[in-house]
Short mmCIF file of C-alpha atoms and ligand atoms in Angstrom, two decimals:
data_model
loop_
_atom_site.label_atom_id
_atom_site.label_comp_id
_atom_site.label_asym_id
_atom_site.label_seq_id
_atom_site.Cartn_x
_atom_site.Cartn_y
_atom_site.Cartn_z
CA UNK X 14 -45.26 -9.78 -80.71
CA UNK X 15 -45.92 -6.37 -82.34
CA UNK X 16 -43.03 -3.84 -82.73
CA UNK X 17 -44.92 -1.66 -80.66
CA UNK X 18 -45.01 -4.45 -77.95
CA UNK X 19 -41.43 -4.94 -78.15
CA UNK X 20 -40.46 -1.80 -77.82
CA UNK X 21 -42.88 -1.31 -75.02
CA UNK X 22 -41.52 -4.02 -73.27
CA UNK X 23 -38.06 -2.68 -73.64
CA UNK X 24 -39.30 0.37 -72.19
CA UNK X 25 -40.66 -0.55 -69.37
CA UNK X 26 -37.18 -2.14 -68.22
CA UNK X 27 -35.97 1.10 -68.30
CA UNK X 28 -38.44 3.68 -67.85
CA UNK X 29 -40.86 4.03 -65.46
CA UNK X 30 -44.28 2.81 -66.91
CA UNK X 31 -42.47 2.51 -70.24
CA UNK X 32 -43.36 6.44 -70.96
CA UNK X 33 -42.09 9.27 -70.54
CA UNK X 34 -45.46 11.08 -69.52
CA UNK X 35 -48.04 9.02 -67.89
CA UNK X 36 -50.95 9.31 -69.97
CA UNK X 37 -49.42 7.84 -72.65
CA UNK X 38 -49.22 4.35 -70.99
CA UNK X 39 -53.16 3.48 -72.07
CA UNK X 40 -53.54 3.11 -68.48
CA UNK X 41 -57.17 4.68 -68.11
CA UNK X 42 -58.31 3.27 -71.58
CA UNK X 43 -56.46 -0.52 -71.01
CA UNK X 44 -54.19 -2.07 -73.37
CA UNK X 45 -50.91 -1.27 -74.53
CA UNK X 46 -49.96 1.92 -76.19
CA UNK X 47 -48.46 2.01 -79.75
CA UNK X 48 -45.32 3.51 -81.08
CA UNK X 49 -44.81 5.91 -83.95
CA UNK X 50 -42.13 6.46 -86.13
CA UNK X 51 -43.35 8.71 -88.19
CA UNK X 52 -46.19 11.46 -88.44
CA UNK X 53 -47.27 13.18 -91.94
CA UNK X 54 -50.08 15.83 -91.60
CA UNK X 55 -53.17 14.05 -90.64
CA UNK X 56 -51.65 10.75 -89.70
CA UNK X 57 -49.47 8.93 -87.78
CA UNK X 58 -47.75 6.02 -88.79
CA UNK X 59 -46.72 3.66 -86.29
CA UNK X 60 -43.44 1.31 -85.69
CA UNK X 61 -46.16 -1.70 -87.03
CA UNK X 62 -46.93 0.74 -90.31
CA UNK X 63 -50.61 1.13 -89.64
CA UNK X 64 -51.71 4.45 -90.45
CA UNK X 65 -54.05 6.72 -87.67
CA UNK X 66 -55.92 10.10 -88.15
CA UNK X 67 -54.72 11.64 -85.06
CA UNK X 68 -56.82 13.69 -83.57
CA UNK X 69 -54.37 14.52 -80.71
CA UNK X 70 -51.63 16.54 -82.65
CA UNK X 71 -49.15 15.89 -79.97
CA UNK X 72 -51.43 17.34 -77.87
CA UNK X 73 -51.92 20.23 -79.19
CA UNK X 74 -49.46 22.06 -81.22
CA UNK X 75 -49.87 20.61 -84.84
CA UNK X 76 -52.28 22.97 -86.31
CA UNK X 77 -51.02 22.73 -89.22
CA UNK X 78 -50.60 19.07 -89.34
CA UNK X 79 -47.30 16.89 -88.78
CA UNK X 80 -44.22 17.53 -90.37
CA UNK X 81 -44.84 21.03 -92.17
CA UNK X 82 -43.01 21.62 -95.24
CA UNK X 83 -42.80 25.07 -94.23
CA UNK X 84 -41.90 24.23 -90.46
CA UNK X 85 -39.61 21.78 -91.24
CA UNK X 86 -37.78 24.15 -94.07
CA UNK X 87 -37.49 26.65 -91.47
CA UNK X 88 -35.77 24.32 -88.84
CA UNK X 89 -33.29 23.17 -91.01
CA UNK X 90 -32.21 26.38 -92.47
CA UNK X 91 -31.85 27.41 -88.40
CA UNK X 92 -30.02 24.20 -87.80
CA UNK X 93 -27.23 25.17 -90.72
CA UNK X 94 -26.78 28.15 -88.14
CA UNK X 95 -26.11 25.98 -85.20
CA UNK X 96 -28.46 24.50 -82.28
CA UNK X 97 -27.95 26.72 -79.22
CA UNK X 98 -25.86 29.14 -78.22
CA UNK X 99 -26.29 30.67 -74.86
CA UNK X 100 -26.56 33.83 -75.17
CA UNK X 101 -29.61 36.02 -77.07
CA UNK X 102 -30.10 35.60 -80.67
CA UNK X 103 -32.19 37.33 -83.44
CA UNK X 104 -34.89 34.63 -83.27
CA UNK X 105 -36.15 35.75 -79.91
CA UNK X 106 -36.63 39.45 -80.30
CA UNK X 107 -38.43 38.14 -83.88
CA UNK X 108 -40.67 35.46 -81.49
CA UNK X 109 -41.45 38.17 -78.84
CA UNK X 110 -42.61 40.71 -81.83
CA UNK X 111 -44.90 38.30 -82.83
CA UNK X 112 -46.61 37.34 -80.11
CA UNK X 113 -47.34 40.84 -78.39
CA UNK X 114 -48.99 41.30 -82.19
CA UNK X 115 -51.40 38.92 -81.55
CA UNK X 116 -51.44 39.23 -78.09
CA UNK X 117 -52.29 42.69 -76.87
CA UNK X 118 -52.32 42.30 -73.47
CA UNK X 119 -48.67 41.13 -73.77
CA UNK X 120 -46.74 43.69 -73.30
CA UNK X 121 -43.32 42.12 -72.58
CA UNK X 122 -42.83 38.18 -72.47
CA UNK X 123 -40.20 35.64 -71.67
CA UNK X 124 -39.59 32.75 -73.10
CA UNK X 125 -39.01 29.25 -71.59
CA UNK X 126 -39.11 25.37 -72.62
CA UNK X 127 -42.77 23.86 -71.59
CA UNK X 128 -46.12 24.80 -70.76
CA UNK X 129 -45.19 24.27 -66.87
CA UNK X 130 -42.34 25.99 -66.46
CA UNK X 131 -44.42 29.03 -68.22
CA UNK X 132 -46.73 28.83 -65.16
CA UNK X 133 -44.85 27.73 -62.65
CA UNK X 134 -43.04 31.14 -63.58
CA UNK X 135 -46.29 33.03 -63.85
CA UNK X 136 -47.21 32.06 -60.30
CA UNK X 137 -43.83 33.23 -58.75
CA UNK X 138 -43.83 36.05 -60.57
CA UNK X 139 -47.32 37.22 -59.42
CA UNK X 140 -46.47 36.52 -56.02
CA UNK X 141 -43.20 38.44 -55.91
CA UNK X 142 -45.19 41.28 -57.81
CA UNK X 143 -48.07 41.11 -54.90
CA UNK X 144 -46.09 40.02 -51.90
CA UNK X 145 -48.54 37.58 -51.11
CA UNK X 146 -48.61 34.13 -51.13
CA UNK X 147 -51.42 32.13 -52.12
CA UNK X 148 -53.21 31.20 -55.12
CA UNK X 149 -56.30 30.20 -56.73
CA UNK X 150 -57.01 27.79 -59.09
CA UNK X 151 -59.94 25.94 -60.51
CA UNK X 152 -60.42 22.04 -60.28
CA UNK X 153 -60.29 20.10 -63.69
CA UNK X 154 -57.78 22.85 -64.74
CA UNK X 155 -54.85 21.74 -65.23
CA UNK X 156 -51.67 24.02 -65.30
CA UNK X 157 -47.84 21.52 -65.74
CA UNK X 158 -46.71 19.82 -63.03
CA UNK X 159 -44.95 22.19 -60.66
CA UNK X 160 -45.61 21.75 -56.68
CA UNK X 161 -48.04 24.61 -56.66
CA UNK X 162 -50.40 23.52 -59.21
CA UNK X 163 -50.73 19.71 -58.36
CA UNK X 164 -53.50 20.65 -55.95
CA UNK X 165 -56.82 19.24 -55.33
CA UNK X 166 -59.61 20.86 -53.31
CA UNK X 167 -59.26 19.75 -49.77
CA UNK X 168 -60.87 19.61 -46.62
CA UNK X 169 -60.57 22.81 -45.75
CA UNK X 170 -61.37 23.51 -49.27
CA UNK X 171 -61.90 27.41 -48.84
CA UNK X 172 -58.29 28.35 -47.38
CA UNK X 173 -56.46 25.68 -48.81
CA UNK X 174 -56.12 22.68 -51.00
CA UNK X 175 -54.91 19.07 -50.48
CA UNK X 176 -51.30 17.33 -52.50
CA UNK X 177 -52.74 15.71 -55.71
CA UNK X 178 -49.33 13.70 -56.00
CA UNK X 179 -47.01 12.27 -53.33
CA UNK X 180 -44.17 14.01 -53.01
CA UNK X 181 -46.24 17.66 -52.89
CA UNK X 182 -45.30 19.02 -49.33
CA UNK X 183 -48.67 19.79 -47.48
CA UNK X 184 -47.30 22.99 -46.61
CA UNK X 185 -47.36 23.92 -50.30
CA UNK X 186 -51.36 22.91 -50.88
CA UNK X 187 -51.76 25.10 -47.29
CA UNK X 188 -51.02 28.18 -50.30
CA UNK X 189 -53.14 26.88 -52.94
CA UNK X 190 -57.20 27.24 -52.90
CA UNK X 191 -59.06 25.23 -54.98
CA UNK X 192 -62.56 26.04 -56.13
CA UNK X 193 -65.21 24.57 -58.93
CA UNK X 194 -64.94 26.29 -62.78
CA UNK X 195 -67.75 28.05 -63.50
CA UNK X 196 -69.11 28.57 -60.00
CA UNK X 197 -68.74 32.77 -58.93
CA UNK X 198 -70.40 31.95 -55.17
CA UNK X 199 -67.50 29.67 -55.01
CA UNK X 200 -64.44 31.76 -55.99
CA UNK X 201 -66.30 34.79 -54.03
CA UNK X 202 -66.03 32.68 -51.01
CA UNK X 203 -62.26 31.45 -51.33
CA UNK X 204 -61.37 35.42 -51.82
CA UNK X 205 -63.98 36.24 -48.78
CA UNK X 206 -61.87 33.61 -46.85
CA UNK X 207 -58.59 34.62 -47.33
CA UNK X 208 -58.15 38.47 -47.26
CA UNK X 209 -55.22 40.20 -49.09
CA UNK X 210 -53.55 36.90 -49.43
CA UNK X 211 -54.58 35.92 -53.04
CA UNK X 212 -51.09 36.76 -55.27
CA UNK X 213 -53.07 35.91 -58.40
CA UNK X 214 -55.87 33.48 -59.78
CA UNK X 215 -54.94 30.64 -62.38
CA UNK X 216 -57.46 29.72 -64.86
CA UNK X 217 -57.67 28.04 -68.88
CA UNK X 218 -60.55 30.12 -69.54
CA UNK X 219 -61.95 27.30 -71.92
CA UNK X 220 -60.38 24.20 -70.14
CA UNK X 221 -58.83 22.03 -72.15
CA UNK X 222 -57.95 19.04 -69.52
CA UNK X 223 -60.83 17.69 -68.35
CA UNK X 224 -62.65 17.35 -71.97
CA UNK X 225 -63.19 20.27 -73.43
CA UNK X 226 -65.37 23.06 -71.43
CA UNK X 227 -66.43 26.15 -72.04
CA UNK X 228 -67.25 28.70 -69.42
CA UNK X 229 -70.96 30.31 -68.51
CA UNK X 230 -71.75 33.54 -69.85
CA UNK X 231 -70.01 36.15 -67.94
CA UNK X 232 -68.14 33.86 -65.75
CA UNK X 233 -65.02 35.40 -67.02
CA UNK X 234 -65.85 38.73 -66.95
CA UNK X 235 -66.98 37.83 -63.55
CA UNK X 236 -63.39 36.49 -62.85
CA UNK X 237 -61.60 40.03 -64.51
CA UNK X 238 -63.74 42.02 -61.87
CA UNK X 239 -63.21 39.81 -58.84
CA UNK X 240 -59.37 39.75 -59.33
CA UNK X 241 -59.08 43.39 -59.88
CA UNK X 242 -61.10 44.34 -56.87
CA UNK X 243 -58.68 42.15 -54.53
CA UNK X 244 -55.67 43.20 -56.18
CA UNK X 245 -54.93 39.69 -57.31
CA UNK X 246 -52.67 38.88 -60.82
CA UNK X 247 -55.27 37.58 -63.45
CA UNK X 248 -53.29 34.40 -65.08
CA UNK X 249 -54.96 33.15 -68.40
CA UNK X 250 -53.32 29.79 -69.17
CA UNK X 251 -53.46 29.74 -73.14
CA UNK X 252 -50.92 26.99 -73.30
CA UNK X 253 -53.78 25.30 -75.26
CA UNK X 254 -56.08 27.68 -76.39
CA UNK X 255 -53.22 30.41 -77.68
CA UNK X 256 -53.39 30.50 -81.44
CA UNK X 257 -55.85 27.29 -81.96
CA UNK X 258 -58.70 28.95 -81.58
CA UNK X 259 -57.43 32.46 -82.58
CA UNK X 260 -54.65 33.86 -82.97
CA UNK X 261 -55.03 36.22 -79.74
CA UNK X 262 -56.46 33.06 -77.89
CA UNK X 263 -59.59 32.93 -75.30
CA UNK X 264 -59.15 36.86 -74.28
CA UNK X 265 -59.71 37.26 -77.86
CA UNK X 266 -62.69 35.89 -78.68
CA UNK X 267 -63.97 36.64 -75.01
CA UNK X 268 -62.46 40.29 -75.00
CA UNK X 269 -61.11 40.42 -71.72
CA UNK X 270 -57.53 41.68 -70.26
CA UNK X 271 -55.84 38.88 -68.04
CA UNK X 272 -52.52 40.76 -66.68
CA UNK X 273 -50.41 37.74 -67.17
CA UNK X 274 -50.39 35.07 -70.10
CA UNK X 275 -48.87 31.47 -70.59
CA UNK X 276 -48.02 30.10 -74.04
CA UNK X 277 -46.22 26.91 -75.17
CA UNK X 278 -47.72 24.45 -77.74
CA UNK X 279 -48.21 25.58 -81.12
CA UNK X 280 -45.82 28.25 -80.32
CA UNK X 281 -43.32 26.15 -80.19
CA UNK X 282 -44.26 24.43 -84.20
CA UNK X 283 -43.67 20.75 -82.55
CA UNK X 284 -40.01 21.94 -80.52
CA UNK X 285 -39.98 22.23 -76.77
CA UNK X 286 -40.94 25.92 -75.63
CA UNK X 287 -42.92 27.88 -73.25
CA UNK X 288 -43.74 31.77 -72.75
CA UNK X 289 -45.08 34.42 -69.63
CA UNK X 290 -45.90 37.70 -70.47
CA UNK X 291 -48.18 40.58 -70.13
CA UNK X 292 -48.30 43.77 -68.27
CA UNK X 293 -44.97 45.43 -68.79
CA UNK X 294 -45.41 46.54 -64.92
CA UNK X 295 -45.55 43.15 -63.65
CA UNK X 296 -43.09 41.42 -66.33
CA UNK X 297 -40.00 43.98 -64.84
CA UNK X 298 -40.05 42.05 -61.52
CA UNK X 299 -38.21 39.43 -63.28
CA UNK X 300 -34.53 39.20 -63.24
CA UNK X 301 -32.37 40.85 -64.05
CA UNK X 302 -34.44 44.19 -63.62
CA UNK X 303 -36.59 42.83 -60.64
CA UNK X 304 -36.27 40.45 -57.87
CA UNK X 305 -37.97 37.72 -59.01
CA UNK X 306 -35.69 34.96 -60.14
CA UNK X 307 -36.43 32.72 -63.44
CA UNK X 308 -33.97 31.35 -66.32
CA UNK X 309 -33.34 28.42 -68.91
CA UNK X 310 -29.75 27.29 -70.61
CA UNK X 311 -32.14 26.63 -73.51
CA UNK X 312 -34.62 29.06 -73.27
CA UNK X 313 -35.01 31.22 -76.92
CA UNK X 314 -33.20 27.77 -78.22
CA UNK X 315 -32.95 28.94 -81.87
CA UNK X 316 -34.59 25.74 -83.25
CA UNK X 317 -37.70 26.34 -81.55
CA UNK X 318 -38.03 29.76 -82.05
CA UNK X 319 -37.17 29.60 -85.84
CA UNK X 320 -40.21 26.19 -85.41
CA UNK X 321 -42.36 28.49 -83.96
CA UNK X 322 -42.29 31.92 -85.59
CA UNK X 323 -43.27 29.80 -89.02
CA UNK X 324 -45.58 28.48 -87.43
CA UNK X 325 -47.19 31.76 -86.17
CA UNK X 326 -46.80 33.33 -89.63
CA UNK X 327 -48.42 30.31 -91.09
CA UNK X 328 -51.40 31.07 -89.12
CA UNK X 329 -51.23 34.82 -89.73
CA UNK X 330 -51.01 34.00 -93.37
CA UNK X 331 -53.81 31.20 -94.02
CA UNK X 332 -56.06 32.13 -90.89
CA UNK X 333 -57.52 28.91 -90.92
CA UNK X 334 -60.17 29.66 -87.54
CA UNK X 335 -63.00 29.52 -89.90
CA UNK X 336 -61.91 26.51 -92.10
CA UNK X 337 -60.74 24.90 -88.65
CA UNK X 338 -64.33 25.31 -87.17
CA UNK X 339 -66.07 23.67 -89.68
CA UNK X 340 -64.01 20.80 -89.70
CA UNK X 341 -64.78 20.97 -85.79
CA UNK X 342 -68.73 21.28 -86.90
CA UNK X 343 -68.55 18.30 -89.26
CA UNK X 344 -67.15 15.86 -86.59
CA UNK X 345 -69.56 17.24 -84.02
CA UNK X 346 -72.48 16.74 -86.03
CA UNK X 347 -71.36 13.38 -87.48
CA UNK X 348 -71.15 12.33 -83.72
CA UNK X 349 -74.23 13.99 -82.45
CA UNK X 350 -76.05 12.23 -85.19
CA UNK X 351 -75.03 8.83 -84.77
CA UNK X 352 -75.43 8.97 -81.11
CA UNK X 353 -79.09 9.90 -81.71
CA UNK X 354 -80.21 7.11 -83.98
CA UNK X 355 -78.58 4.30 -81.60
CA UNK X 356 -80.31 6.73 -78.68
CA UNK X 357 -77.06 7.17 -76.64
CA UNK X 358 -76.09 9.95 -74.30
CA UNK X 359 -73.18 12.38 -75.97
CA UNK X 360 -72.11 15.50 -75.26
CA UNK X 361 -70.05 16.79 -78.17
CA UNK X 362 -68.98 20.61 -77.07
CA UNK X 363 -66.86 21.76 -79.69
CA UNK X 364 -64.98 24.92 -80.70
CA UNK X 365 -62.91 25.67 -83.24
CA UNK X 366 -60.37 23.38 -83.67
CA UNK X 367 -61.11 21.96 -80.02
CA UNK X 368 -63.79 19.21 -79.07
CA UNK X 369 -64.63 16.27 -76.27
CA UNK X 370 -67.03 13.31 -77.13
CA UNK X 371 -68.86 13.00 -73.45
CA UNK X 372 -70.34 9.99 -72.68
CA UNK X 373 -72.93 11.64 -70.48
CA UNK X 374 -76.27 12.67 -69.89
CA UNK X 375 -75.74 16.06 -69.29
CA UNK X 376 -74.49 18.82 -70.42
CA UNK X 377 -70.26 19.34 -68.95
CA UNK X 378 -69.72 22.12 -67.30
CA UNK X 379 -67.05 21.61 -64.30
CA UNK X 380 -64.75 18.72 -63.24
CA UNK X 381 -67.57 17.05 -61.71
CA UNK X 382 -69.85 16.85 -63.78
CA UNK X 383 -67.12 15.67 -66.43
CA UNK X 384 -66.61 12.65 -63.58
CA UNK X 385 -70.17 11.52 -64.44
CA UNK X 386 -69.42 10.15 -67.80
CA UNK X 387 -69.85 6.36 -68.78
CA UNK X 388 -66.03 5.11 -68.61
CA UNK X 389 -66.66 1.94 -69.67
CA UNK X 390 -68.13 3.47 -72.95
CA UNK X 391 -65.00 5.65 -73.72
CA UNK X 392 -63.27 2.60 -73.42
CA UNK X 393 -65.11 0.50 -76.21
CA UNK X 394 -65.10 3.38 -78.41
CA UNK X 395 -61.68 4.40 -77.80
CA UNK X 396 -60.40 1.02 -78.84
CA UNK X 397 -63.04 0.84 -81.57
CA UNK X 398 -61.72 3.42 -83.33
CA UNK X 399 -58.09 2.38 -82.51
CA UNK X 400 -58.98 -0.46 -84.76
CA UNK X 401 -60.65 1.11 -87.45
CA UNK X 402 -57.73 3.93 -88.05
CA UNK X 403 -58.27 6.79 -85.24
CA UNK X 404 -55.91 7.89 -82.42
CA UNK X 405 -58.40 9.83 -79.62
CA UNK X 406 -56.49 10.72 -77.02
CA UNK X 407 -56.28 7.71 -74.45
CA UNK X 408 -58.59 9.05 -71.92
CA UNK X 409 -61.91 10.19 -71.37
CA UNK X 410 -60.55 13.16 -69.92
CA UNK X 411 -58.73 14.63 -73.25
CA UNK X 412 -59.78 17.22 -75.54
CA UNK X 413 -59.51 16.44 -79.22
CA UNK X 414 -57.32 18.41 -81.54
CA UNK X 415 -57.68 19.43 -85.47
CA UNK X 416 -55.37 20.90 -87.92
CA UNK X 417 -55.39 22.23 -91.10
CA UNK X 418 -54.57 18.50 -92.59
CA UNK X 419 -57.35 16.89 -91.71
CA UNK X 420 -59.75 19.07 -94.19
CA UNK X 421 -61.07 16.80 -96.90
CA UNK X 422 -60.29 13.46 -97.17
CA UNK X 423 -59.31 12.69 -93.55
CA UNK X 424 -62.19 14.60 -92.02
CA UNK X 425 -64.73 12.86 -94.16
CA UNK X 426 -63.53 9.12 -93.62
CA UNK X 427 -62.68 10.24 -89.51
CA UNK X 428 -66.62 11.23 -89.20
CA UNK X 429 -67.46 7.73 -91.18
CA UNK X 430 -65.02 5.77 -88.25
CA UNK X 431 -66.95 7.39 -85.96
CA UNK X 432 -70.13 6.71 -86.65
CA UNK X 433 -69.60 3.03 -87.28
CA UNK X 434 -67.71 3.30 -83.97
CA UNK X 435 -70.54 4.48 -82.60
CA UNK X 436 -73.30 2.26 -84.01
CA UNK X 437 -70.85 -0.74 -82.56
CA UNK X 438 -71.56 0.47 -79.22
C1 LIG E 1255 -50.10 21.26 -71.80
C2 LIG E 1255 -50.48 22.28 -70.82
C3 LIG E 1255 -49.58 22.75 -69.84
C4 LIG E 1255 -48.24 22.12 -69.63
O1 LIG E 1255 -47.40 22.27 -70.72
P1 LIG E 1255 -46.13 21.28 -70.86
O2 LIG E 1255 -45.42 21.82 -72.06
O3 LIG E 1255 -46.70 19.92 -71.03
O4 LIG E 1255 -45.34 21.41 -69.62
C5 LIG E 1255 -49.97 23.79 -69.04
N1 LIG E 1255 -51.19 24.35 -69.17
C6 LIG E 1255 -52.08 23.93 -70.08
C7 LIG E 1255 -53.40 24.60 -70.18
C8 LIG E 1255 -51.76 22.86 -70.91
O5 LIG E 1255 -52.67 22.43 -71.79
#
């Protein structure tokens, strides 16, 4: 037995599934998953010493590879400080400075400890600001795990959604509507449908959880002017996208104004943290100046703030987007052009330091068309290049990360892994 088996089977006496979230159990890809103990910019080691490119970055916030000297420098000389100390401390007011910077349509933030509790935040808070109580959201999206957001579109699909987890009261999905991603008949219909009720619209506005997709053209700007019109809370969710593809995010790049934001990831350098903000009129509903409630005993936590300022000034100071997109290039095109001479269906979209390899016909452009991809395919190729030294994320239904590290030599012999991957198919 592996040591990666043994712990695994230790696990599983103890935790459910042996994990401690569910995707990391291998269960859509089959097998068992591995354990690391250690992670140095580019790769992984694991408890059996083989050595990965990772090209998940704990999901996201390792831009700038594993273990940063400058990251880690800056944690310890917090830690000589002390780990926590319930009440505010100079990190924050340094954290919030920095974001609004990049961020301009941040005007005040909180902080908090995960990408969910970020939104599940945002969504009360945009209902306390409105006084109304549903919500919109887009299938494929995918937004933490709070009660509100683990909806599916349902039967009555226009005026409410369906539980997408036991345990989600039905009474909770009668408040949330789901509708397609990059359909504007459809999210004109679910506002049609339920007048002044919509407190605010949740969107990634390049999703990140289905695969990697992009939105049409003016789909967007389509979503800005909808939400305004009905009086509803725009809610970008840059959990994902918020400094890894620029520093200002999606509404960057895509110039628009979303009146609330969520942050966590690489704002957090590899710690636990989350962040809400944007308009200051909105933001002052929260306690203690407004009526909305909301707190953390670790929220600020000095560690991660002091993790995640150097990261943020780490990307301020190298701003890697460009370098970071031609890494994405090289991998897309190494891909694109194996999958052509063995005359296999792939769908590489790619941005930045984001990508998904599709095993489909077609072009993805909403949850169901991600659906129509060859599982079986993922599968073989996902253990293919397991075996020859690359960690995908363990289901067809991941986006693919890059950081800094992986320029050079781990980029090169990653694109070699995957073409031979490829050619094994
Ligand atoms: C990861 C993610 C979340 C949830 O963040 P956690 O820190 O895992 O709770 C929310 N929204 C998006 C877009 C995410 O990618």
């Amino acid at each position: 037995m592996t040591n990666s088996e043994n712990l695994f089977e230790r696990a599983k006496r103890l935790i459910p599934g042996g994990v401690n979230s569910p995707v990391r159990a291998f269960r859509s890809v089959g097998g068992s998953p591995f354990f690391v103990k250690s992670a140095q910019g580019a790769t992984l080691t694991t408890a059996d010493d083989h050595e990965l490119i990772d090209f998940v970055c704990t999901w996201g916030p390792a831009i700038h590879g594993h273990n940063h000297p400058v990251i880690k420098a800056a944690i310890s000389e917090a830690l000589e400080h002390g780990t926590s100390f319930g009440t505010p401390n100079p990190y924050e007011v340094e954290m919030a400075e920095l974001i609004v910077k990049f961020f301009p349509s941040i005007q005040k933030l909180r902080m908090c400890n995960s990408g969910t509790e970020a939104t599940m935040s945002a969504i009360r808070l945009a209902r306390g600001y409105t006084k109304r109580d549903k919500i919109i959201k887009f299938s494929g999206c995918y937004h933490g795990h709070s009660d509100s957001l683990l909806i599916k579109a349902g039967s009555g699909a226009l005026t409410h959604g369906n539980p997408d987890s036991a345990g989600v009261p039905a009474a909770f999905a009668q408040e949330t509507v789901v509708v397609a991603y990059n359909d504007c008949a459809a999210l004109e219909a679910a506002f049609a449908a339920n007048p002044d009720q919509i407190a605010g619209v949740i969107i990634e506005p390049y999703c990140g959880n289905v695969g990697f997709i992009m939105p049409d053209a003016g789909y967007l700007s389509y979503l800005r002017e909808i939400t305004a019109k009905h009086g509803s809370v725009l809610i970008f969710d840059e959990v994902m996208t918020g400094f890894r593809l620029a520093k200002g995010g999606v509404q960057e790049i895509e110039t628009i104004t979303p009146d609330l934001t969520t942050l966590g990831k690489i704002i957090g350098g590899g710690l636990p943290v989350g962040a809400f903000g944007g308009r200051a009129e909105i933001m002052d509903y929260l306690a203690p100046d407004g009526p909305v409630y909301q707190a953390g005993t670790l929220s600020g936590n000095p560690l991660a703030m002091a993790a995640g300022i150097a990261s943020l000034k780490l990307l301020e100071d190298l701003d890697p987007y460009s370098q970071l997109d031609q890494l994405g290039a090289q991998l897309r095109d190494a891909v694109a052009a194996a999958a052509q001479a063995k005359g296999l269906a792939v769908q590489v979209p790619q941005r930045g330091a984001m990508f998904s390899i599709f095993f489909n016909e077609n072009p993805v452009r909403d949850y169901t068309t991600a659906l129509q991809g060859n599982a079986e395919t993922f599968k073989k190729f996902f253990h293919s290049c397991l075996s020859k030294g690359i960690y995908l994320a363990p289901s067809a239904f991941e986006a693919g990360f890059l950081s800094t590290a992986h320029s050079g030599a781990a980029i090169d012999r990653a694109c070699e892994i995957f073409a031979e991957a490829i050619k094994e198919l």
